[in-house]
Amino acid sequence: MLVLFAVIFGGIVTGRLLQSRRLAFVSRLIAVIIWALLFLLGLEVGSDPAVVGGMATLGRTAFVIFVFSVAGSIGASWLLWRRIRGRSASGTEGTGANPASAGSVSGRELGTGGGGCGANCSSGTVADISSETFPNPAACGASCSAEPSDSAVGRVSCSPEPSELALFCAPCSPQSSSATCEPTPAPASPASEPEKPLSMWGALKGSLVIVAFFVAGCVAGLFALVPFDVAGARVSTYVLYALMFCVGVTLGHDETLAGRVRRLDPRLALLPVMTAVGTLAGAALATPLLPPLAVTDTLAVGSGFGYYSLSSIFIADFRGAELGTVALLCNVMREIFTLLAAPLVARWCGPLAAVSIGGATTFDTTLPVITQAAGKPYAVVSIFHGCTLDFSVPFLVTFFCTL
């Protein structure tokens, strides 16, 4: 764990030192490393006789627990996302009680909390700002007041309806003596290339490539096409270190990232709790479909949170190799699903859901995909989320296995 932190930190420092250079090749290198990790994962699965022999009989059980637990984590994270956005929206209502606000206004109407971040804008007329360019001020505690003027224009409009950008703040500053409120754009990084949104086909194309590498690894492991022991040589560990270093470089190279991270809503720290609650609730609901498993069995499997290596070892030791194989398959499915579906989940259910589905893997293997799907500011949320669940896995698995 500490080694991974050190590798990421080293990558961040390297990225900061190379901010004046173009590092477009790093994103392509990250994609190649992810393909290598998936191939190595398939190699380990295909070379394990217990997993191969139990695929037919135990695969259905693992798949049902996987579906229910991931659905629960998506639902819980979506509720948190709605809660945060709902509270951000509450500051934009209730203008009528403000005695200083009267008359008509151009654009959307806001309450006494209107305005931009860190600015107190006083004017008779204020420019309307679209939701695509300006975040909700309720998330940053700014104030914008309208003083009565000779033109009898009262109400101020400095902020739109809440959007995903409501979790971040951009300063609003008066531009002239007439105090027209305009958003202050975040400084662009001349060395970094603009990010292009992922299309549906682009996400599926990348997913198919990932599946192809995983299947190729399974075939290579099944027929012993690799002449050395991958697990014993710790090849995947060193490849993972390379991946984390490259992720750190991309984070350190982004000049605007630090400001965006500081403006993250602190309530996002609740995401690991919501992921755990949703995952365990979903795993428990799957129990009636999987006789003769007990609810403690499905809870133990679900509490692996994608950490297939450690959770399967613990469960096999406490409950036997059969349930241990189910845990391995279920958590491998969760990790692969995150690598495949994170862009689509982020689009349909919000960025927090894209982080939540990864479970404990959001600290390492799925971090690049989640960062690309949800946005670079969510990399910090993803690392915190993965570390918290990572530490909880041994305790929760042991707890449910001993009940």
Short mmCIF file of C-alpha atoms in Angstrom, two decimals:
data_model
loop_
_atom_site.label_atom_id
_atom_site.label_comp_id
_atom_site.label_asym_id
_atom_site.label_seq_id
_atom_site.Cartn_x
_atom_site.Cartn_y
_atom_site.Cartn_z
CA MET A 1 0.00 0.00 0.00
CA LEU A 2 2.73 2.48 0.98
CA VAL A 3 4.70 1.54 -2.12
CA LEU A 4 1.71 2.40 -4.32
CA PHE A 5 1.35 5.76 -2.59
CA ALA A 6 5.05 6.45 -3.14
CA VAL A 7 4.83 5.50 -6.83
CA ILE A 8 1.81 7.76 -7.42
CA PHE A 9 3.49 10.62 -5.57
CA GLY A 10 6.62 10.15 -7.66
CA GLY A 11 4.51 10.32 -10.80
CA ILE A 12 2.80 13.52 -9.62
CA VAL A 13 6.17 15.16 -8.92
CA THR A 14 7.42 14.08 -12.35
CA GLY A 15 4.31 15.51 -14.00
CA ARG A 16 4.76 18.82 -12.21
CA LEU A 17 8.37 19.03 -13.35
CA LEU A 18 7.34 18.34 -16.95
CA GLN A 19 4.40 20.74 -17.16
CA SER A 20 6.11 22.75 -19.89
CA ARG A 21 6.31 19.67 -22.14
CA ARG A 22 3.64 17.89 -24.11
CA LEU A 23 2.99 14.43 -22.67
CA ALA A 24 0.30 13.16 -25.01
CA PHE A 25 2.03 9.77 -25.22
CA VAL A 26 1.31 9.05 -21.52
CA SER A 27 -2.40 8.43 -22.11
CA ARG A 28 -1.59 5.92 -24.85
CA LEU A 29 0.97 4.27 -22.58
CA ILE A 30 -1.68 3.92 -19.86
CA ALA A 31 -3.98 2.12 -22.31
CA VAL A 32 -1.21 -0.34 -23.23
CA ILE A 33 -0.43 -1.03 -19.56
CA ILE A 34 -4.12 -1.69 -18.81
CA TRP A 35 -4.20 -4.21 -21.66
CA ALA A 36 -1.12 -5.91 -20.20
CA LEU A 37 -2.73 -6.08 -16.73
CA LEU A 38 -5.90 -7.64 -18.17
CA PHE A 39 -3.84 -10.20 -20.05
CA LEU A 40 -1.98 -11.10 -16.85
CA LEU A 41 -5.27 -11.34 -14.94
CA GLY A 42 -6.64 -13.72 -17.55
CA LEU A 43 -3.42 -15.68 -17.39
CA GLU A 44 -3.82 -16.18 -13.64
CA VAL A 45 -7.47 -17.19 -14.01
CA GLY A 46 -6.80 -19.63 -16.85
CA SER A 47 -3.87 -21.28 -15.10
CA ASP A 48 -5.80 -21.92 -11.86
CA PRO A 49 -7.36 -25.44 -12.04
CA ALA A 50 -9.85 -24.70 -9.25
CA VAL A 51 -11.23 -21.67 -11.06
CA VAL A 52 -11.35 -23.41 -14.44
CA GLY A 53 -13.06 -26.49 -13.00
CA GLY A 54 -15.64 -24.41 -11.15
CA MET A 55 -16.52 -22.09 -14.00
CA ALA A 56 -19.60 -24.03 -15.09
CA THR A 57 -21.07 -24.81 -11.68
CA LEU A 58 -20.04 -21.75 -9.69
CA GLY A 59 -20.14 -19.11 -12.41
CA ARG A 60 -23.91 -18.62 -12.13
CA THR A 61 -23.70 -18.08 -8.37
CA ALA A 62 -20.88 -15.56 -8.76
CA PHE A 63 -22.73 -13.75 -11.53
CA VAL A 64 -25.95 -13.34 -9.50
CA ILE A 65 -24.08 -11.95 -6.48
CA PHE A 66 -22.09 -9.66 -8.77
CA VAL A 67 -25.20 -8.24 -10.46
CA PHE A 68 -27.04 -7.57 -7.20
CA SER A 69 -24.06 -6.11 -5.37
CA VAL A 70 -23.06 -3.78 -8.23
CA ALA A 71 -26.68 -2.70 -8.70
CA GLY A 72 -26.84 -1.88 -4.98
CA SER A 73 -23.66 0.18 -5.10
CA ILE A 74 -24.89 2.09 -8.15
CA GLY A 75 -28.21 2.83 -6.44
CA ALA A 76 -26.59 4.00 -3.20
CA SER A 77 -24.06 6.22 -4.96
CA TRP A 78 -26.78 7.68 -7.18
CA LEU A 79 -28.80 8.60 -4.07
CA LEU A 80 -25.74 10.37 -2.64
CA TRP A 81 -25.25 12.18 -5.94
CA ARG A 82 -28.88 13.30 -5.93
CA ARG A 83 -28.59 14.40 -2.30
CA ILE A 84 -25.54 16.54 -2.98
CA ARG A 85 -27.09 18.10 -6.07
CA GLY A 86 -30.39 18.63 -4.25
CA ARG A 87 -28.73 20.58 -1.45
CA SER A 88 -26.79 22.56 -4.02
CA ALA A 89 -30.09 23.45 -5.65
CA SER A 90 -31.73 24.55 -2.39
CA GLY A 91 -29.64 27.72 -2.29
CA THR A 92 -31.11 28.86 -5.59
CA GLU A 93 -34.69 29.14 -4.32
CA GLY A 94 -36.62 31.56 -2.15
CA THR A 95 -35.99 34.94 -3.78
CA GLY A 96 -39.37 36.40 -2.90
CA ALA A 97 -38.49 36.92 0.75
CA ASN A 98 -35.64 39.26 -0.14
CA PRO A 99 -36.84 42.86 0.20
CA ALA A 100 -34.05 44.08 -2.07
CA SER A 101 -35.26 41.90 -4.90
CA ALA A 102 -38.18 43.33 -6.87
CA GLY A 103 -39.17 43.81 -10.43
CA SER A 104 -38.09 41.75 -13.41
CA VAL A 105 -34.83 40.19 -14.45
CA SER A 106 -33.22 38.78 -17.55
CA GLY A 107 -32.42 35.08 -17.24
CA ARG A 108 -33.08 32.63 -14.44
CA GLU A 109 -34.18 33.90 -11.02
CA LEU A 110 -32.20 33.09 -7.91
CA GLY A 111 -32.54 33.68 -4.20
CA THR A 112 -30.53 35.74 -1.78
CA GLY A 113 -27.68 33.28 -2.13
CA GLY A 114 -27.25 34.09 -5.81
CA GLY A 115 -23.95 35.09 -7.31
CA GLY A 116 -20.57 33.63 -7.92
CA CYS A 117 -17.88 32.18 -5.77
CA GLY A 118 -16.11 34.65 -3.56
CA ALA A 119 -17.80 37.72 -5.00
CA ASN A 120 -20.43 40.14 -3.74
CA CYS A 121 -21.94 41.61 -6.89
CA SER A 122 -24.07 44.70 -6.51
CA SER A 123 -25.78 46.09 -9.55
CA GLY A 124 -29.02 46.86 -11.22
CA THR A 125 -28.53 44.48 -14.14
CA VAL A 126 -26.60 41.28 -14.14
CA ALA A 127 -25.84 39.14 -17.15
CA ASP A 128 -27.40 35.72 -17.39
CA ILE A 129 -24.93 32.88 -17.33
CA SER A 130 -25.61 29.47 -18.79
CA SER A 131 -25.42 26.26 -16.82
CA GLU A 132 -22.63 25.03 -19.02
CA THR A 133 -20.21 27.74 -17.95
CA PHE A 134 -21.02 28.59 -14.34
CA PRO A 135 -21.54 26.40 -11.26
CA ASN A 136 -24.13 26.73 -8.57
CA PRO A 137 -23.09 29.23 -5.86
CA ALA A 138 -24.84 27.28 -3.12
CA ALA A 139 -21.94 24.86 -3.15
CA CYS A 140 -19.44 27.60 -2.38
CA GLY A 141 -21.28 29.97 -0.08
CA ALA A 142 -21.03 33.08 -2.21
CA SER A 143 -23.43 35.98 -2.07
CA CYS A 144 -24.73 38.27 -4.75
CA SER A 145 -27.08 41.07 -3.85
CA ALA A 146 -28.98 43.49 -6.02
CA GLU A 147 -29.31 47.10 -4.86
CA PRO A 148 -32.26 49.13 -6.11
CA SER A 149 -31.39 51.57 -8.85
CA ASP A 150 -33.10 54.31 -10.84
CA SER A 151 -33.97 51.83 -13.56
CA ALA A 152 -35.99 49.80 -11.01
CA VAL A 153 -34.31 46.58 -12.04
CA GLY A 154 -34.05 44.33 -9.06
CA ARG A 155 -33.46 40.63 -9.07
CA VAL A 156 -30.03 39.20 -9.79
CA SER A 157 -29.21 36.17 -11.91
CA CYS A 158 -25.67 34.94 -11.48
CA SER A 159 -26.13 31.18 -11.43
CA PRO A 160 -28.02 28.54 -13.37
CA GLU A 161 -29.88 25.49 -12.26
CA PRO A 162 -27.54 22.98 -10.65
CA SER A 163 -25.62 20.65 -12.86
CA GLU A 164 -22.74 18.28 -12.35
CA LEU A 165 -20.52 21.34 -12.13
CA ALA A 166 -22.36 22.35 -8.97
CA LEU A 167 -19.85 20.36 -6.98
CA PHE A 168 -17.15 22.76 -8.05
CA CYS A 169 -16.84 26.53 -7.83
CA ALA A 170 -15.55 29.15 -10.23
CA PRO A 171 -15.13 32.72 -9.06
CA CYS A 172 -17.50 35.42 -10.23
CA SER A 173 -16.06 38.89 -10.33
CA PRO A 174 -17.52 42.28 -11.23
CA GLN A 175 -16.11 43.38 -14.55
CA SER A 176 -16.97 47.07 -14.54
CA SER A 177 -18.56 49.84 -12.56
CA SER A 178 -21.96 48.63 -13.72
CA ALA A 179 -21.14 45.36 -11.97
CA THR A 180 -22.09 42.93 -14.65
CA CYS A 181 -21.44 39.51 -13.17
CA GLU A 182 -19.39 37.27 -15.41
CA PRO A 183 -17.78 33.92 -14.65
CA THR A 184 -14.03 33.86 -14.32
CA PRO A 185 -12.88 30.91 -16.40
CA ALA A 186 -10.35 28.51 -14.99
CA PRO A 187 -6.90 29.07 -16.45
CA ALA A 188 -6.19 26.78 -19.32
CA SER A 189 -3.08 24.70 -19.37
CA PRO A 190 -1.08 25.48 -22.50
CA ALA A 191 0.84 22.26 -22.19
CA SER A 192 -2.17 19.98 -21.83
CA GLU A 193 -4.50 18.95 -24.61
CA PRO A 194 -8.27 19.50 -24.29
CA GLU A 195 -10.17 16.39 -23.27
CA LYS A 196 -12.70 15.02 -25.73
CA PRO A 197 -15.89 13.42 -24.41
CA LEU A 198 -16.13 9.69 -24.90
CA SER A 199 -18.67 8.60 -27.52
CA MET A 200 -20.78 5.48 -27.12
CA TRP A 201 -18.83 3.67 -29.82
CA GLY A 202 -15.51 4.83 -28.39
CA ALA A 203 -16.37 3.37 -24.97
CA LEU A 204 -17.54 0.07 -26.48
CA LYS A 205 -14.52 -0.15 -28.76
CA GLY A 206 -12.16 0.17 -25.81
CA SER A 207 -14.19 -2.40 -23.88
CA LEU A 208 -13.95 -4.94 -26.68
CA VAL A 209 -10.18 -4.53 -26.76
CA ILE A 210 -10.04 -5.08 -22.99
CA VAL A 211 -12.18 -8.23 -23.26
CA ALA A 212 -9.96 -9.51 -26.06
CA PHE A 213 -6.81 -9.18 -23.92
CA PHE A 214 -8.48 -10.86 -20.93
CA VAL A 215 -9.72 -13.78 -23.07
CA ALA A 216 -6.28 -14.11 -24.66
CA GLY A 217 -4.76 -14.33 -21.19
CA CYS A 218 -7.27 -17.01 -20.14
CA VAL A 219 -6.45 -19.09 -23.23
CA ALA A 220 -2.72 -18.68 -22.66
CA GLY A 221 -3.08 -19.77 -19.04
CA LEU A 222 -5.39 -22.68 -19.86
CA PHE A 223 -2.98 -24.18 -22.40
CA ALA A 224 0.18 -23.18 -20.47
CA LEU A 225 1.50 -21.06 -23.34
CA VAL A 226 3.60 -18.91 -20.99
CA PRO A 227 6.71 -20.81 -19.88
CA PHE A 228 7.11 -19.19 -16.45
CA ASP A 229 5.02 -18.61 -13.34
CA VAL A 230 3.54 -15.12 -13.67
CA ALA A 231 2.28 -14.96 -10.08
CA GLY A 232 5.60 -16.12 -8.68
CA ALA A 233 7.55 -13.65 -10.79
CA ARG A 234 5.31 -10.78 -9.60
CA VAL A 235 5.10 -9.43 -13.14
CA SER A 236 1.63 -8.00 -12.58
CA THR A 237 2.87 -6.12 -9.50
CA TYR A 238 5.56 -4.30 -11.45
CA VAL A 239 3.17 -3.57 -14.32
CA LEU A 240 0.75 -2.12 -11.75
CA TYR A 241 3.50 0.13 -10.41
CA ALA A 242 4.13 1.41 -13.93
CA LEU A 243 0.41 2.12 -14.33
CA MET A 244 0.24 4.07 -11.06
CA PHE A 245 3.32 6.11 -12.00
CA CYS A 246 1.75 7.10 -15.33
CA VAL A 247 -1.50 8.05 -13.58
CA GLY A 248 0.50 10.23 -11.20
CA VAL A 249 2.22 11.91 -14.16
CA THR A 250 -1.13 12.82 -15.76
CA LEU A 251 -2.41 14.25 -12.47
CA GLY A 252 0.73 16.29 -11.81
CA HIS A 253 0.85 17.58 -15.38
CA ASP A 254 -2.63 19.15 -15.14
CA GLU A 255 -2.15 22.75 -13.93
CA THR A 256 -5.84 23.27 -13.14
CA LEU A 257 -6.34 20.08 -11.13
CA ALA A 258 -5.30 21.44 -7.70
CA GLY A 259 -7.85 24.25 -7.83
CA ARG A 260 -10.64 21.93 -8.90
CA VAL A 261 -9.82 19.44 -6.14
CA ARG A 262 -9.96 22.18 -3.49
CA ARG A 263 -13.46 22.99 -4.65
CA LEU A 264 -14.75 19.43 -4.29
CA ASP A 265 -17.76 19.03 -2.05
CA PRO A 266 -16.63 17.45 1.27
CA ARG A 267 -19.76 15.29 1.33
CA LEU A 268 -18.12 13.14 -1.34
CA ALA A 269 -16.19 11.53 1.54
CA LEU A 270 -19.39 9.58 2.27
CA LEU A 271 -19.07 7.65 -0.99
CA PRO A 272 -17.18 4.62 0.47
CA VAL A 273 -19.89 4.21 3.11
CA MET A 274 -22.63 4.32 0.46
CA THR A 275 -20.74 1.83 -1.70
CA ALA A 276 -20.37 -0.60 1.20
CA VAL A 277 -24.02 -0.26 2.25
CA GLY A 278 -25.33 -0.66 -1.30
CA THR A 279 -23.06 -3.59 -2.10
CA LEU A 280 -23.92 -5.52 1.06
CA ALA A 281 -27.64 -4.80 0.68
CA GLY A 282 -27.57 -6.09 -2.90
CA ALA A 283 -25.61 -9.21 -1.92
CA ALA A 284 -28.11 -9.95 0.85
CA LEU A 285 -31.04 -9.59 -1.57
CA ALA A 286 -29.41 -12.18 -3.87
CA THR A 287 -29.46 -14.87 -1.15
CA PRO A 288 -33.00 -16.24 -1.82
CA LEU A 289 -32.00 -16.93 -5.43
CA LEU A 290 -28.96 -18.99 -4.43
CA PRO A 291 -29.91 -21.92 -2.20
CA PRO A 292 -28.32 -23.40 -0.18
CA LEU A 293 -26.12 -20.36 0.47
CA ALA A 294 -26.76 -18.46 3.70
CA VAL A 295 -26.98 -14.68 3.85
CA THR A 296 -23.60 -14.58 5.60
CA ASP A 297 -22.08 -16.39 2.60
CA THR A 298 -23.31 -13.83 0.07
CA LEU A 299 -22.35 -10.96 2.39
CA ALA A 300 -18.82 -12.37 2.71
CA VAL A 301 -18.51 -12.62 -1.07
CA GLY A 302 -19.92 -9.12 -1.60
CA SER A 303 -17.64 -7.58 1.01
CA GLY A 304 -14.67 -8.35 -1.22
CA PHE A 305 -15.55 -5.13 -3.13
CA GLY A 306 -13.58 -6.30 -6.15
CA TYR A 307 -10.49 -7.25 -4.12
CA TYR A 308 -10.56 -10.79 -5.51
CA SER A 309 -7.12 -11.99 -4.43
CA LEU A 310 -7.40 -11.24 -0.71
CA SER A 311 -11.12 -11.90 -0.26
CA SER A 312 -11.03 -15.27 -2.02
CA ILE A 313 -8.12 -16.40 0.16
CA PHE A 314 -9.90 -15.44 3.37
CA ILE A 315 -13.20 -17.02 2.31
CA ALA A 316 -11.55 -20.23 1.11
CA ASP A 317 -9.80 -20.52 4.47
CA PHE A 318 -12.99 -19.97 6.49
CA ARG A 319 -15.72 -21.51 4.29
CA GLY A 320 -13.95 -23.80 1.84
CA ALA A 321 -12.55 -23.69 -1.69
CA GLU A 322 -15.99 -23.71 -3.36
CA LEU A 323 -17.15 -20.42 -1.84
CA GLY A 324 -13.64 -19.06 -2.27
CA THR A 325 -13.91 -19.70 -6.01
CA VAL A 326 -17.30 -17.94 -6.08
CA ALA A 327 -15.69 -14.94 -4.36
CA LEU A 328 -12.84 -14.91 -6.87
CA LEU A 329 -15.16 -15.05 -9.88
CA CYS A 330 -17.59 -12.48 -8.48
CA ASN A 331 -14.93 -9.93 -7.68
CA VAL A 332 -13.08 -10.48 -10.96
CA MET A 333 -16.40 -9.79 -12.71
CA ARG A 334 -16.73 -6.56 -10.76
CA GLU A 335 -13.28 -5.35 -11.75
CA ILE A 336 -13.76 -6.24 -15.41
CA PHE A 337 -17.22 -4.65 -15.44
CA THR A 338 -15.71 -1.42 -14.10
CA LEU A 339 -13.06 -1.40 -16.82
CA LEU A 340 -15.71 -2.01 -19.46
CA ALA A 341 -18.68 0.04 -18.29
CA ALA A 342 -17.31 2.98 -16.28
CA PRO A 343 -17.81 5.50 -19.13
CA LEU A 344 -21.41 4.41 -19.66
CA VAL A 345 -22.22 4.29 -15.94
CA ALA A 346 -20.79 7.80 -15.51
CA ARG A 347 -22.95 9.04 -18.36
CA TRP A 348 -26.18 7.41 -17.19
CA CYS A 349 -25.89 7.42 -13.38
CA GLY A 350 -23.38 10.17 -12.58
CA PRO A 351 -19.64 10.22 -11.82
CA LEU A 352 -20.05 8.86 -8.29
CA ALA A 353 -21.60 5.66 -9.64
CA ALA A 354 -18.59 5.19 -11.94
CA VAL A 355 -16.34 5.36 -8.87
CA SER A 356 -18.62 3.19 -6.73
CA ILE A 357 -18.78 0.20 -9.07
CA GLY A 358 -15.00 -0.21 -8.84
CA GLY A 359 -15.08 -0.91 -5.11
CA ALA A 360 -11.61 -1.38 -3.65
CA THR A 361 -10.01 -1.40 -7.11
CA THR A 362 -10.51 2.35 -7.64
CA PHE A 363 -7.19 2.94 -5.92
CA ASP A 364 -5.17 1.05 -8.52
CA THR A 365 -6.26 -0.96 -11.55
CA THR A 366 -9.49 0.88 -12.41
CA LEU A 367 -8.26 4.37 -11.47
CA PRO A 368 -7.23 5.43 -15.01
CA VAL A 369 -10.56 4.36 -16.53
CA ILE A 370 -12.56 6.07 -13.78
CA THR A 371 -10.47 9.24 -14.06
CA GLN A 372 -11.19 9.35 -17.78
CA ALA A 373 -14.90 8.60 -17.36
CA ALA A 374 -15.73 10.78 -14.34
CA GLY A 375 -13.10 13.51 -14.73
CA LYS A 376 -9.67 14.23 -13.28
CA PRO A 377 -10.96 15.93 -10.09
CA TYR A 378 -12.61 12.64 -9.17
CA ALA A 379 -9.22 10.91 -9.12
CA VAL A 380 -8.78 12.05 -5.51
CA VAL A 381 -12.25 10.78 -4.63
CA SER A 382 -11.46 7.50 -6.36
CA ILE A 383 -8.19 7.01 -4.47
CA PHE A 384 -9.82 7.80 -1.11
CA HIS A 385 -12.74 5.50 -1.97
CA GLY A 386 -10.47 2.61 -2.95
CA CYS A 387 -8.17 2.96 0.07
CA THR A 388 -11.08 3.03 2.53
CA LEU A 389 -12.72 -0.07 1.08
CA ASP A 390 -9.34 -1.77 0.68
CA PHE A 391 -8.71 -1.50 4.42
CA SER A 392 -12.24 -2.70 5.22
CA VAL A 393 -12.09 -5.93 3.19
CA PRO A 394 -10.16 -8.13 5.68
CA PHE A 395 -12.33 -7.02 8.59
CA LEU A 396 -15.70 -7.37 6.85
CA VAL A 397 -14.87 -10.68 5.17
CA THR A 398 -13.61 -12.16 8.43
CA PHE A 399 -16.64 -10.82 10.31
CA PHE A 400 -19.21 -12.36 7.97
CA CYS A 401 -17.29 -15.65 7.64
CA THR A 402 -17.25 -16.13 11.42
CA LEU A 403 -20.97 -15.46 11.96
#
